Amino acid sequence: MLVWVPAGVYLILTHHIAMGIVELAWGALVVGGASDYVIRPRLVGRGSSVPALFTFGALFGGVETFGLFGLLLGPLVMALAISTLRIYVAETKGRRTEGDARR
């Protein structure tokens, strides 16, 4: 909204009324509606246990590194890395509690 609302208002104020209305309608329907409520939940997932900030960074990092395919690969690699770290933490906690029980 920080981009398309001022752009639409600017176009209307500079007597490009039709283009301003088209810009505002496009922003509201496609950018605001379809992208936020349809596309992003399908790419990111709703029940994800990965923090939103990490997913956001993974999306940008994936696109920067792998191009358009990075939209899928970036969050996938991030989710695998976080899952691996969680498994490691769970196993090291299990070893510590076993060691304490033996003493």
PDB file of C-alpha atoms in Angstrom:
ATOM      1  CA  MET A   1       0.000   0.000   0.000  1.00  0.00           C
ATOM      2  CA  LEU A   2       2.925   2.326   0.590  1.00  0.00           C
ATOM      3  CA  VAL A   3       3.642   2.310  -3.141  1.00  0.00           C
ATOM      4  CA  TRP A   4       0.414   1.896  -5.079  1.00  0.00           C
ATOM      5  CA  VAL A   5      -1.800   4.246  -3.035  1.00  0.00           C
ATOM      6  CA  PRO A   6       0.503   7.295  -3.388  1.00  0.00           C
ATOM      7  CA  ALA A   7       1.100   6.398  -7.047  1.00  0.00           C
ATOM      8  CA  GLY A   8      -2.633   6.264  -7.737  1.00  0.00           C
ATOM      9  CA  VAL A   9      -3.295   9.504  -5.878  1.00  0.00           C
ATOM     10  CA  TYR A  10      -0.432  11.190  -7.739  1.00  0.00           C
ATOM     11  CA  LEU A  11      -1.849  10.084 -11.083  1.00  0.00           C
ATOM     12  CA  ILE A  12      -5.288  11.412 -10.171  1.00  0.00           C
ATOM     13  CA  LEU A  13      -3.841  14.734  -8.995  1.00  0.00           C
ATOM     14  CA  THR A  14      -1.838  15.118 -12.214  1.00  0.00           C
ATOM     15  CA  HIS A  15      -5.042  14.785 -14.296  1.00  0.00           C
ATOM     16  CA  HIS A  16      -4.466  11.144 -15.303  1.00  0.00           C
ATOM     17  CA  ILE A  17      -7.713  10.149 -13.648  1.00  0.00           C
ATOM     18  CA  ALA A  18      -8.343   6.901 -15.533  1.00  0.00           C
ATOM     19  CA  MET A  19      -4.809   5.641 -14.936  1.00  0.00           C
ATOM     20  CA  GLY A  20      -5.028   6.640 -11.255  1.00  0.00           C
ATOM     21  CA  ILE A  21      -8.269   4.709 -10.812  1.00  0.00           C
ATOM     22  CA  VAL A  22      -6.810   1.709 -12.638  1.00  0.00           C
ATOM     23  CA  GLU A  23      -3.712   1.860 -10.403  1.00  0.00           C
ATOM     24  CA  LEU A  24      -5.803   1.989  -7.231  1.00  0.00           C
ATOM     25  CA  ALA A  25      -8.115  -0.793  -8.415  1.00  0.00           C
ATOM     26  CA  TRP A  26      -5.172  -2.998  -9.473  1.00  0.00           C
ATOM     27  CA  GLY A  27      -3.453  -2.407  -6.154  1.00  0.00           C
ATOM     28  CA  ALA A  28      -6.554  -3.142  -4.111  1.00  0.00           C
ATOM     29  CA  LEU A  29      -7.728  -6.190  -6.045  1.00  0.00           C
ATOM     30  CA  VAL A  30      -4.553  -7.893  -7.247  1.00  0.00           C
ATOM     31  CA  VAL A  31      -1.797  -6.718  -4.917  1.00  0.00           C
ATOM     32  CA  GLY A  32      -3.886  -6.405  -1.768  1.00  0.00           C
ATOM     33  CA  GLY A  33      -6.405  -9.141  -2.394  1.00  0.00           C
ATOM     34  CA  ALA A  34      -4.929 -11.915  -4.467  1.00  0.00           C
ATOM     35  CA  SER A  35      -1.320 -11.627  -3.332  1.00  0.00           C
ATOM     36  CA  ASP A  36      -1.962 -11.308   0.393  1.00  0.00           C
ATOM     37  CA  TYR A  37      -4.859 -13.714   0.743  1.00  0.00           C
ATOM     38  CA  VAL A  38      -4.327 -16.309  -1.993  1.00  0.00           C
ATOM     39  CA  ILE A  39      -0.748 -16.509  -3.279  1.00  0.00           C
ATOM     40  CA  ARG A  40       1.263 -15.822  -0.110  1.00  0.00           C
ATOM     41  CA  PRO A  41      -0.567 -18.351   2.109  1.00  0.00           C
ATOM     42  CA  ARG A  42      -0.030 -21.036  -0.539  1.00  0.00           C
ATOM     43  CA  LEU A  43       3.681 -20.253  -0.822  1.00  0.00           C
ATOM     44  CA  VAL A  44       4.370 -19.733   2.857  1.00  0.00           C
ATOM     45  CA  GLY A  45       1.798 -22.048   4.430  1.00  0.00           C
ATOM     46  CA  ARG A  46      -0.568 -21.392   7.269  1.00  0.00           C
ATOM     47  CA  GLY A  47       0.465 -23.892   9.912  1.00  0.00           C
ATOM     48  CA  SER A  48       4.169 -23.310   9.521  1.00  0.00           C
ATOM     49  CA  SER A  49       6.309 -23.529  12.629  1.00  0.00           C
ATOM     50  CA  VAL A  50       8.979 -21.368  10.973  1.00  0.00           C
ATOM     51  CA  PRO A  51       8.932 -17.760  12.226  1.00  0.00           C
ATOM     52  CA  ALA A  52       7.470 -15.284   9.728  1.00  0.00           C
ATOM     53  CA  LEU A  53      10.624 -13.141   9.699  1.00  0.00           C
ATOM     54  CA  PHE A  54      12.761 -16.132   8.686  1.00  0.00           C
ATOM     55  CA  THR A  55      10.296 -17.026   5.937  1.00  0.00           C
ATOM     56  CA  PHE A  56      10.328 -13.445   4.687  1.00  0.00           C
ATOM     57  CA  GLY A  57      14.127 -13.440   4.594  1.00  0.00           C
ATOM     58  CA  ALA A  58      14.158 -16.857   2.933  1.00  0.00           C
ATOM     59  CA  LEU A  59      11.844 -15.616   0.188  1.00  0.00           C
ATOM     60  CA  PHE A  60      14.117 -12.686  -0.634  1.00  0.00           C
ATOM     61  CA  GLY A  61      17.292 -14.718  -0.256  1.00  0.00           C
ATOM     62  CA  GLY A  62      15.904 -17.472  -2.439  1.00  0.00           C
ATOM     63  CA  VAL A  63      14.926 -15.062  -5.197  1.00  0.00           C
ATOM     64  CA  GLU A  64      18.315 -13.329  -5.009  1.00  0.00           C
ATOM     65  CA  THR A  65      20.204 -16.618  -5.177  1.00  0.00           C
ATOM     66  CA  PHE A  66      18.066 -18.840  -7.406  1.00  0.00           C
ATOM     67  CA  GLY A  67      15.809 -16.419  -9.295  1.00  0.00           C
ATOM     68  CA  LEU A  68      12.103 -17.153  -9.587  1.00  0.00           C
ATOM     69  CA  PHE A  69      12.629 -20.784  -8.532  1.00  0.00           C
ATOM     70  CA  GLY A  70      13.969 -19.342  -5.257  1.00  0.00           C
ATOM     71  CA  LEU A  71      10.415 -18.455  -4.192  1.00  0.00           C
ATOM     72  CA  LEU A  72       9.983 -22.146  -3.471  1.00  0.00           C
ATOM     73  CA  LEU A  73      13.548 -23.209  -2.787  1.00  0.00           C
ATOM     74  CA  GLY A  74      14.441 -20.437  -0.300  1.00  0.00           C
ATOM     75  CA  PRO A  75      11.711 -21.199   2.266  1.00  0.00           C
ATOM     76  CA  LEU A  76      12.248 -24.944   1.735  1.00  0.00           C
ATOM     77  CA  VAL A  77      15.946 -24.689   2.595  1.00  0.00           C
ATOM     78  CA  MET A  78      15.140 -22.456   5.589  1.00  0.00           C
ATOM     79  CA  ALA A  79      12.522 -24.926   6.891  1.00  0.00           C
ATOM     80  CA  LEU A  80      14.960 -27.823   6.530  1.00  0.00           C
ATOM     81  CA  ALA A  81      17.681 -25.893   8.369  1.00  0.00           C
ATOM     82  CA  ILE A  82      15.351 -24.987  11.246  1.00  0.00           C
ATOM     83  CA  SER A  83      14.056 -28.561  11.464  1.00  0.00           C
ATOM     84  CA  THR A  84      17.616 -29.881  11.571  1.00  0.00           C
ATOM     85  CA  LEU A  85      18.508 -27.473  14.384  1.00  0.00           C
ATOM     86  CA  ARG A  86      15.387 -28.440  16.354  1.00  0.00           C
ATOM     87  CA  ILE A  87      16.225 -32.147  16.012  1.00  0.00           C
ATOM     88  CA  TYR A  88      19.790 -31.455  17.156  1.00  0.00           C
ATOM     89  CA  VAL A  89      18.583 -29.522  20.208  1.00  0.00           C
ATOM     90  CA  ALA A  90      16.108 -32.276  21.112  1.00  0.00           C
ATOM     91  CA  GLU A  91      18.779 -34.974  20.863  1.00  0.00           C
ATOM     92  CA  THR A  92      21.337 -33.063  22.899  1.00  0.00           C
ATOM     93  CA  LYS A  93      18.728 -32.425  25.604  1.00  0.00           C
ATOM     94  CA  GLY A  94      17.999 -36.165  25.660  1.00  0.00           C
ATOM     95  CA  ARG A  95      21.680 -36.979  26.111  1.00  0.00           C
ATOM     96  CA  ARG A  96      22.037 -34.483  28.944  1.00  0.00           C
ATOM     97  CA  THR A  97      19.066 -35.869  30.850  1.00  0.00           C
ATOM     98  CA  GLU A  98      20.323 -39.460  30.387  1.00  0.00           C
ATOM     99  CA  GLY A  99      23.730 -38.463  31.680  1.00  0.00           C
ATOM    100  CA  ASP A 100      22.207 -36.743  34.721  1.00  0.00           C
ATOM    101  CA  ALA A 101      20.034 -39.789  35.477  1.00  0.00           C
ATOM    102  CA  ARG A 102      23.108 -42.076  35.577  1.00  0.00           C
ATOM    103  CA  ARG A 103      24.825 -40.014  38.226  1.00  0.00           C
TER     104      ARG A 103
END
